[in-house]
mmCIF file with all atom_site columns, C-alpha atoms in Angstrom:
data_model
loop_
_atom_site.group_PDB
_atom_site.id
_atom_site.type_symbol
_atom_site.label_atom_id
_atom_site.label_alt_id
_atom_site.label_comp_id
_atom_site.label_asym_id
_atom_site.label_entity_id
_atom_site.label_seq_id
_atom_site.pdbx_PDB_ins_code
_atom_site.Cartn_x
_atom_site.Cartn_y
_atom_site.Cartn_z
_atom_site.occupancy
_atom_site.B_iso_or_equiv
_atom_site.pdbx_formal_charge
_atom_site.auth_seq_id
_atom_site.auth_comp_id
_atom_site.auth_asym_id
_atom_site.auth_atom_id
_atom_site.pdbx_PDB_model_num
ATOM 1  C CA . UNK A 1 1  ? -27.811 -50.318 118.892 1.00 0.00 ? 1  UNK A CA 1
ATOM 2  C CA . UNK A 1 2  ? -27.212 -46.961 120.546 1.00 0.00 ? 2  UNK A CA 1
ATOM 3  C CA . UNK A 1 3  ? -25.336 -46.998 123.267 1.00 0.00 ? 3  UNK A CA 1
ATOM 4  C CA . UNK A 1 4  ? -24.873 -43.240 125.241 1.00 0.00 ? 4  UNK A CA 1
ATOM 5  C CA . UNK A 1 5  ? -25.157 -41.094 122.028 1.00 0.00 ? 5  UNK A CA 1
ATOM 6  C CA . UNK A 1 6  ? -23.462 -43.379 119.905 1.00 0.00 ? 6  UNK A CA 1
ATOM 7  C CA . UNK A 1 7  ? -24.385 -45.912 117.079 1.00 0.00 ? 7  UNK A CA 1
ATOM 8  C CA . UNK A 1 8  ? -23.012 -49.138 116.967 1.00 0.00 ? 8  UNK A CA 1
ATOM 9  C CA . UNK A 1 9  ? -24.381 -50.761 113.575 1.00 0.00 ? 9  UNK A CA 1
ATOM 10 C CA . UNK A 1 10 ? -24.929 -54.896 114.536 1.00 0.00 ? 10 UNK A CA 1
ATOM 11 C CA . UNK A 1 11 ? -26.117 -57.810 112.931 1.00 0.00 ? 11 UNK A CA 1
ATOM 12 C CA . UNK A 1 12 ? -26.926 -61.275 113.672 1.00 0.00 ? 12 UNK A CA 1
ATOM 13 C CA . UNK A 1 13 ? -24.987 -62.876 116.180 1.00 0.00 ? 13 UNK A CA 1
ATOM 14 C CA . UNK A 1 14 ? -22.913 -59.622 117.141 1.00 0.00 ? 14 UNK A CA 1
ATOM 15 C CA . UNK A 1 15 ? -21.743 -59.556 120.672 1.00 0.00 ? 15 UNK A CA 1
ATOM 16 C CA . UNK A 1 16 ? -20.804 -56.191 122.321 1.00 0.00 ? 16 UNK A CA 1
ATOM 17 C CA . UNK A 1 17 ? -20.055 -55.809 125.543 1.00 0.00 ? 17 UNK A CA 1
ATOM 18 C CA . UNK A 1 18 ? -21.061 -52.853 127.564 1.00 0.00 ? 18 UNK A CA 1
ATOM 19 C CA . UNK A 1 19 ? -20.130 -51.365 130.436 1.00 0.00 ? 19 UNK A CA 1
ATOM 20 C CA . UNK A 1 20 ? -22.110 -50.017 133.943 1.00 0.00 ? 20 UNK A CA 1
ATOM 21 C CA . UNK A 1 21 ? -24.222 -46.780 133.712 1.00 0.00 ? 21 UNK A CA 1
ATOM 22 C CA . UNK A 1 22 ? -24.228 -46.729 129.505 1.00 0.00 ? 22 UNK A CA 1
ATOM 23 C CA . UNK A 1 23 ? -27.773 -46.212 128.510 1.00 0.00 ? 23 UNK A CA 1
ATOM 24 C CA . UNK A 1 24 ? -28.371 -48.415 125.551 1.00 0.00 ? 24 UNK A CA 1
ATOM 25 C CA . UNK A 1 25 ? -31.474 -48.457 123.461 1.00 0.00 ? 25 UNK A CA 1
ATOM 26 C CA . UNK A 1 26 ? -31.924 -51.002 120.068 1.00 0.00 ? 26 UNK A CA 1
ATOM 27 C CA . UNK A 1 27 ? -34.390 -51.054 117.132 1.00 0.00 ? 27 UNK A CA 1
ATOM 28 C CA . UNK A 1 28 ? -34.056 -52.805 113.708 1.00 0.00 ? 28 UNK A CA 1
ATOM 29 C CA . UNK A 1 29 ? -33.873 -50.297 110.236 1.00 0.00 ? 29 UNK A CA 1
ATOM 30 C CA . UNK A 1 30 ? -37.545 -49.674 109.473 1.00 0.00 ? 30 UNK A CA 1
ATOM 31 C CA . UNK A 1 31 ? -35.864 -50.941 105.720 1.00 0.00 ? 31 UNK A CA 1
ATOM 32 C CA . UNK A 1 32 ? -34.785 -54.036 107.504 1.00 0.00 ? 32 UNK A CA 1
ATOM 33 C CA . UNK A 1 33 ? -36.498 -57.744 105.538 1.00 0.00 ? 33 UNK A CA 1
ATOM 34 C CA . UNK A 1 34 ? -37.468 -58.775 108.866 1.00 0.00 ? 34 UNK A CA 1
ATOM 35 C CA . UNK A 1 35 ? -38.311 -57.942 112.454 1.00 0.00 ? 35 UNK A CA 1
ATOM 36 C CA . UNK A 1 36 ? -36.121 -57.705 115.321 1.00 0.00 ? 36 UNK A CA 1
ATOM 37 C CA . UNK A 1 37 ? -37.674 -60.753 117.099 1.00 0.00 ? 37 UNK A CA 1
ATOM 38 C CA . UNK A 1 38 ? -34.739 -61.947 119.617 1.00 0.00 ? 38 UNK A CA 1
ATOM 39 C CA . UNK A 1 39 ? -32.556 -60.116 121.890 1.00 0.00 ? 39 UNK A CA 1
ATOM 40 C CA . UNK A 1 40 ? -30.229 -61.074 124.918 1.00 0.00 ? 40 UNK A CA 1
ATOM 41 C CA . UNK A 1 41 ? -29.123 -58.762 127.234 1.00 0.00 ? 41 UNK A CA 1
ATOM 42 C CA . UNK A 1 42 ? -26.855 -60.666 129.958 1.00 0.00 ? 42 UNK A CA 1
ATOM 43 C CA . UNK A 1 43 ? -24.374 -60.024 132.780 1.00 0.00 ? 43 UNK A CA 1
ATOM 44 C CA . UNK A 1 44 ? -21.365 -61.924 134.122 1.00 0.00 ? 44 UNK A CA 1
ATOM 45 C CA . UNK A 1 45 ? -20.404 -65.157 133.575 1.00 0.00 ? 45 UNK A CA 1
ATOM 46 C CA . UNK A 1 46 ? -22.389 -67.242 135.532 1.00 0.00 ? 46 UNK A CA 1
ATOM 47 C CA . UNK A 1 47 ? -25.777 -68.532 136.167 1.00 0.00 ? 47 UNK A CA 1
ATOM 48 C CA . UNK A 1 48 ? -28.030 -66.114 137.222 1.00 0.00 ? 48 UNK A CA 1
ATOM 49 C CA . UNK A 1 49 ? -30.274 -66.797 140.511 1.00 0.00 ? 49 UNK A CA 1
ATOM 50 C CA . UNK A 1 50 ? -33.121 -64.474 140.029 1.00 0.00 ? 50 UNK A CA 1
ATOM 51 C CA . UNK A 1 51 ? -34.687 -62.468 137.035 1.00 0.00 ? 51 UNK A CA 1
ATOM 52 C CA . UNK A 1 52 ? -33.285 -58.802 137.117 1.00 0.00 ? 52 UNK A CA 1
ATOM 53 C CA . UNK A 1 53 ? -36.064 -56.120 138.024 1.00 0.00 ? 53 UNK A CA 1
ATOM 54 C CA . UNK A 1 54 ? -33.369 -53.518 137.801 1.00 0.00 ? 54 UNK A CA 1
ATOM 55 C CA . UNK A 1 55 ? -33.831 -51.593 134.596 1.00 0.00 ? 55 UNK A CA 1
ATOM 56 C CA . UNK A 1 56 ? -35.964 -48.240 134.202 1.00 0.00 ? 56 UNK A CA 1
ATOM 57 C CA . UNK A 1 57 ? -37.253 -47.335 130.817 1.00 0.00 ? 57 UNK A CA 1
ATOM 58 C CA . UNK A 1 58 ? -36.258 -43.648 130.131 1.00 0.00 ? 58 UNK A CA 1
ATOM 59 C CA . UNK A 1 59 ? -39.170 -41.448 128.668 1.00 0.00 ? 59 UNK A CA 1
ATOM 60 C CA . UNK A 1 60 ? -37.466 -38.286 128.553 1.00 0.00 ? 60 UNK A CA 1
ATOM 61 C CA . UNK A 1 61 ? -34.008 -39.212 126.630 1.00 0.00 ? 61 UNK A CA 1
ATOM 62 C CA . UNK A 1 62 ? -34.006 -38.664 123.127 1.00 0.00 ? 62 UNK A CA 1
ATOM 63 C CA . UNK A 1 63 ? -33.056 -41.770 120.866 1.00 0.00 ? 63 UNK A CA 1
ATOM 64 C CA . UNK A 1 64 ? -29.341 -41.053 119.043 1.00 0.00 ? 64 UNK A CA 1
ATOM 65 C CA . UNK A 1 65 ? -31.344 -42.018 115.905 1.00 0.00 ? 65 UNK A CA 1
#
């Protein structure tokens, strides 16, 4: 998982929290036995009320990797 330029190596069931205004970006190891099917990305601790439309994908930002 990169989050800003840094790697955070994670595996199943890894939680890391991450603060406002990181960019983050994820991919599994092309060397990896399987695909990364499944990821949750959440916010706060309660329900939420509406699907987030919030995120812009960043075409110009090189990946740390």
């Amino acid at each position: 998982m990169g989050l800003d330029e840094d790697i955070i190596d994670v595996t199943a069931g890894s939680v890391v929290r991450v603060g406002q205004g990181v960019w983050r970006t994820w991919r599994a190891l092309p060397e990896s036995d399987g695909q990364l099917r499944w990821i949750c990305i959440r916010a706060g601790a309660s329900e939420l009320t509406n699907y987030p439309r919030d995120a812009t994908r960043d075409h110009e930002r090189d990946s740390p990797w």
